[in-house]
Amino acid sequence: MSFFKDFKDDFSDAVDEMSDDKTDAKKKASTGSIDDSNIDVDSELSKLDGLLEKVSKKVDAPDEKPADSTHKVTPAELLGGAASEPEVKSSSVSDILGSTSNAAAEEAQAAPVSEPAPAPKETTIMDYSAPASDALDTLNTRQSASDENAVITSGMTITGDLDSTGSISVEGTINGNVRCNGKLTVTGAINGNSQTSEFVADQARIQGEVVSNGTVKIGVGSVIIGNVSAASAVIAGAVKGDIDVQGPVVVDTSAVVMGNIKSKSVQINNGAIIEGFCSQAYADVDVSAVFGDEAQ
């Protein structure tokens, strides 16, 4: 910028000098005192050459500062070097992560190691109830049946009581009491009492009481000498004993019953033989109220 300013000033000075010379020439011409013969052309040309030399020197002279249009002025240059930029220390990512991991490792080492709390011991609370007088109540308090199935083969004879949480199939002979939480299927012989959730006899010989909290099915050809207690019963064989059923009882054509039947309802098919009394003691109908016994 200073170059163009100086050039402008020199150029304006030269123009002023030439204008002054022209003014003087006009004055002389007007007054008639100018003598063309006295004008020195060489001197005037030398003055113009001197002006051109000054201009060329200023053009050729290098500037003090390189003209760099991309130069940025820093705050230090504006303030005259009074303020200095703060030194910024660069840190790599690995340095930062390293310092963080080292600090975490030191804290982990300094922290006391706590042992895991022991798992609480499982406590099983079992409700105790006095043995019920009724065999059905005793079966209801037993645990649920498992998927196990024990088989007593036809050539096997067991002397003693048998207890199982699963089901039992008796094809041989058992001389003793049998208890199972599952299904008791008898095609052989049992000389003892039986307690189960479901009882099925097919061509069986049983001497003893049969108690079930489910269904009792006595097939054709089966003989039971003993009382029968169940939730429901279907009888097609021979029973010598009392039958006590909370639900319905079906006495089929081939059935022979020597004993009393007490149930909620009873169905006796044509051809069945019953020597005993039948009572629907568990029925929902109040028989005494039907005949007006309370009014008397």
XYZ file of C-alpha atoms in Angstrom:
296
model
C 0.000 0.000 0.000
C 2.864 2.400 0.750
C 4.209 1.850 -2.785
C 1.035 2.996 -4.474
C 0.795 5.957 -2.119
C 4.333 7.110 -2.945
C 3.705 6.579 -6.659
C 0.579 8.670 -6.455
C 2.396 11.451 -4.646
C 5.267 11.520 -7.179
C 2.880 11.380 -10.092
C 0.813 14.246 -8.650
C 4.009 16.314 -8.110
C 5.045 15.757 -11.715
C 1.629 16.752 -12.978
C 1.745 19.876 -10.822
C 5.172 20.864 -12.217
C 3.979 20.381 -15.794
C 0.811 22.355 -15.090
C 2.877 25.162 -13.561
C 5.090 25.245 -16.697
C 2.020 25.354 -18.926
C 0.514 28.151 -16.821
C 3.696 30.193 -17.076
C 3.805 29.649 -20.837
C 0.199 30.802 -21.200
C 0.905 33.892 -19.153
C 3.890 34.683 -21.284
C 1.916 34.057 -24.443
C -0.900 36.276 -23.315
C 1.446 39.031 -22.364
C 3.444 38.553 -25.484
C 6.652 38.351 -23.461
C 7.295 34.674 -24.258
C 9.854 33.956 -26.774
C 9.583 30.523 -28.397
C 13.131 30.658 -29.317
C 14.166 30.805 -25.691
C 12.444 27.485 -24.755
C 14.996 24.732 -24.146
C 13.437 21.452 -25.283
C 16.332 19.354 -24.096
C 16.002 20.579 -20.529
C 12.308 19.776 -20.479
C 12.944 16.273 -21.732
C 15.642 15.755 -19.140
C 13.157 16.682 -16.412
C 10.674 14.114 -17.710
C 13.416 11.480 -17.860
C 14.315 12.195 -14.244
C 10.704 11.724 -13.181
C 10.508 8.389 -15.003
C 13.717 7.238 -13.317
C 12.239 7.994 -9.898
C 9.126 6.022 -10.724
C 11.091 3.040 -12.070
C 13.307 2.976 -8.968
C 10.302 2.837 -6.674
C 8.781 0.024 -8.737
C 12.027 -1.982 -8.728
C 12.690 -1.378 -4.994
C 11.576 -4.488 -2.934
C 9.034 -3.966 -0.218
C 10.142 -4.314 3.374
C 7.644 -7.109 4.012
C 6.742 -9.749 1.467
C 3.276 -9.237 0.108
C 1.578 -12.375 1.442
C -2.161 -12.169 1.242
C -2.462 -15.260 3.481
C -0.520 -13.775 6.361
C -2.560 -13.761 9.565
C -2.038 -11.150 12.206
C -1.550 -12.745 15.619
C -2.699 -11.169 18.886
C 0.973 -10.774 19.853
C 1.631 -8.549 16.767
C -1.421 -6.388 17.506
C -0.381 -5.875 21.116
C 3.186 -5.217 20.171
C 4.553 -8.399 21.587
C 3.333 -7.524 25.078
C 1.228 -10.648 25.388
C 2.572 -14.091 24.606
C 0.465 -17.061 23.706
C 0.243 -19.761 26.386
C 2.116 -22.912 25.685
C -0.226 -25.766 25.010
C 1.037 -29.192 25.880
C -0.394 -31.894 23.667
C -1.256 -35.278 25.134
C -1.849 -38.389 23.139
C -4.830 -40.656 23.625
C -2.615 -43.482 24.840
C -1.140 -41.183 27.535
C -4.627 -40.251 28.726
C -5.859 -43.843 28.712
C -2.669 -45.018 30.349
C -2.985 -42.543 33.179
C -6.648 -43.433 33.658
C -5.999 -47.176 33.711
C -3.083 -46.728 36.099
C -5.251 -44.679 38.436
C -8.022 -47.292 38.282
C -5.516 -50.078 38.961
C -4.122 -48.199 41.968
C -7.630 -47.666 43.358
C -8.447 -51.360 42.829
C -5.299 -52.389 44.695
C -5.965 -49.938 47.502
C -9.620 -51.006 47.926
C -10.105 -53.925 50.330
C -11.249 -57.161 48.738
C -14.647 -58.106 50.134
C -15.627 -61.765 50.176
C -18.995 -62.623 48.581
C -21.790 -63.021 51.066
C -22.697 -66.669 51.672
C -25.875 -67.797 50.005
C -28.778 -68.111 52.426
C -29.502 -71.653 53.430
C -32.774 -73.046 52.237
C -35.081 -73.844 55.100
C -37.852 -76.326 54.548
C -40.819 -75.938 56.848
C -43.007 -78.992 57.120
C -46.428 -78.760 58.621
C -47.154 -81.570 61.016
C -50.642 -82.856 61.294
C -51.853 -85.700 63.406
C -52.655 -88.920 61.545
C -56.243 -88.899 60.367
C -58.512 -91.724 61.319
C -59.859 -91.928 57.796
C -57.571 -93.566 55.253
C -58.583 -91.064 52.519
C -57.354 -88.125 54.602
C -54.053 -89.918 55.098
C -53.552 -90.232 51.345
C -54.323 -86.542 50.739
C -51.453 -85.486 53.003
C -48.869 -87.449 51.001
C -46.628 -85.780 48.465
C -47.505 -85.728 44.776
C -46.790 -88.768 42.632
C -43.584 -89.044 40.658
C -43.083 -90.466 37.146
C -41.500 -93.664 38.446
C -43.176 -96.975 37.655
C -42.168 -100.121 39.521
C -43.067 -103.501 38.048
C -43.445 -106.684 40.098
C -43.114 -109.426 37.503
C -45.242 -112.541 37.434
C -42.465 -114.746 38.747
C -41.685 -112.474 41.715
C -43.008 -112.789 45.258
C -42.428 -110.008 47.792
C -42.937 -110.569 51.486
C -43.251 -107.325 53.408
C -44.706 -103.846 53.005
C -44.120 -101.883 49.784
C -44.073 -98.065 49.607
C -43.458 -95.962 46.484
C -43.837 -92.321 45.429
C -44.576 -93.415 41.861
C -46.793 -96.051 40.277
C -46.657 -99.832 40.792
C -47.704 -102.667 38.516
C -48.175 -105.941 40.373
C -48.031 -108.985 38.144
C -46.605 -111.313 40.813
C -47.503 -111.712 44.479
C -47.080 -109.317 47.411
C -47.545 -110.574 50.957
C -47.801 -107.248 52.776
C -49.306 -103.788 52.655
C -48.840 -101.618 49.540
C -48.786 -97.805 49.433
C -48.047 -95.659 46.395
C -48.731 -92.057 45.390
C -49.386 -92.985 41.774
C -51.491 -95.655 40.119
C -51.640 -99.219 41.479
C -52.396 -101.810 38.802
C -52.880 -105.378 39.986
C -53.017 -108.401 37.699
C -51.490 -110.730 40.280
C -52.201 -111.119 44.000
C -51.936 -108.900 47.080
C -52.376 -110.233 50.581
C -52.588 -106.989 52.522
C -54.103 -103.518 52.540
C -53.638 -101.144 49.594
C -53.548 -97.334 49.642
C -53.161 -95.430 46.365
C -54.406 -92.490 44.295
C -55.934 -94.776 41.629
C -56.636 -98.520 41.801
C -57.169 -100.930 38.888
C -57.705 -104.690 39.324
C -57.819 -107.041 36.309
C -57.992 -110.782 36.920
C -56.586 -110.041 40.377
C -56.862 -111.731 43.780
C -56.793 -109.328 46.710
C -57.335 -110.082 50.372
C -57.329 -106.777 52.231
C -58.803 -103.304 52.341
C -58.562 -101.054 49.257
C -58.380 -97.282 49.833
C -58.030 -94.715 47.024
C -58.521 -90.952 46.854
C -59.385 -91.376 43.160
C -61.164 -94.041 41.148
C -61.387 -97.776 41.890
C -61.941 -100.052 38.899
C -62.567 -103.749 39.535
C -62.584 -105.661 36.279
C -64.183 -108.945 35.278
C -62.576 -111.976 36.941
C -61.150 -109.963 39.875
C -61.984 -110.963 43.448
C -61.567 -108.610 46.410
C -62.188 -109.733 49.954
C -62.209 -106.540 52.004
C -63.792 -103.115 52.241
C -63.441 -100.581 49.414
C -63.184 -96.783 49.978
C -62.793 -94.355 47.068
C -63.970 -91.144 45.403
C -65.742 -93.117 42.636
C -66.021 -96.791 41.695
C -66.813 -99.051 38.753
C -67.401 -102.683 39.749
C -67.541 -105.516 37.255
C -65.946 -108.243 39.412
C -66.672 -109.712 42.847
C -66.417 -107.796 46.126
C -67.012 -109.240 49.558
C -67.092 -106.222 51.859
C -68.654 -102.816 52.310
C -68.257 -100.168 49.605
C -67.953 -96.531 50.763
C -67.690 -94.068 47.862
C -67.958 -90.257 48.069
C -69.136 -90.012 44.445
C -71.004 -92.249 42.013
C -70.900 -96.054 41.927
C -71.580 -98.167 38.835
C -72.359 -101.855 39.391
C -72.030 -103.633 36.050
C -73.834 -106.703 34.760
C -71.106 -109.176 35.785
C -70.679 -107.728 39.307
C -71.292 -109.647 42.517
C -71.357 -107.598 45.723
C -71.804 -109.075 49.167
C -71.945 -106.000 51.409
C -73.499 -102.608 51.863
C -73.036 -99.773 49.338
C -72.918 -96.174 50.583
C -72.421 -93.522 47.900
C -73.686 -90.249 46.424
C -75.403 -92.097 43.568
C -75.556 -95.703 42.396
C -76.207 -97.289 39.024
C -77.028 -100.983 38.983
C -77.064 -102.629 35.591
C -79.334 -105.558 34.732
C -77.786 -108.852 35.821
C -75.755 -107.494 38.760
C -76.074 -109.299 42.103
C -76.069 -107.311 45.353
C -76.564 -108.832 48.766
C -76.699 -105.809 51.080
C -78.172 -102.327 51.495
C -77.677 -99.407 49.127
C -77.665 -95.923 50.653
C -77.166 -92.580 48.933
C -75.948 -90.954 52.122
C -73.765 -88.444 50.219
C -76.587 -87.212 47.962
C -77.443 -83.526 47.825
C -81.173 -84.230 48.403
C -82.483 -84.198 51.983
C -84.709 -87.272 51.965
C -86.327 -86.525 55.347
C -87.418 -83.048 54.169
C -89.111 -84.548 51.092
C -91.516 -86.605 53.173
C -92.090 -83.878 55.757
C -90.574 -85.639 58.671
C -89.508 -82.289 60.190
C -93.143 -81.050 60.277
C -94.163 -83.970 62.478
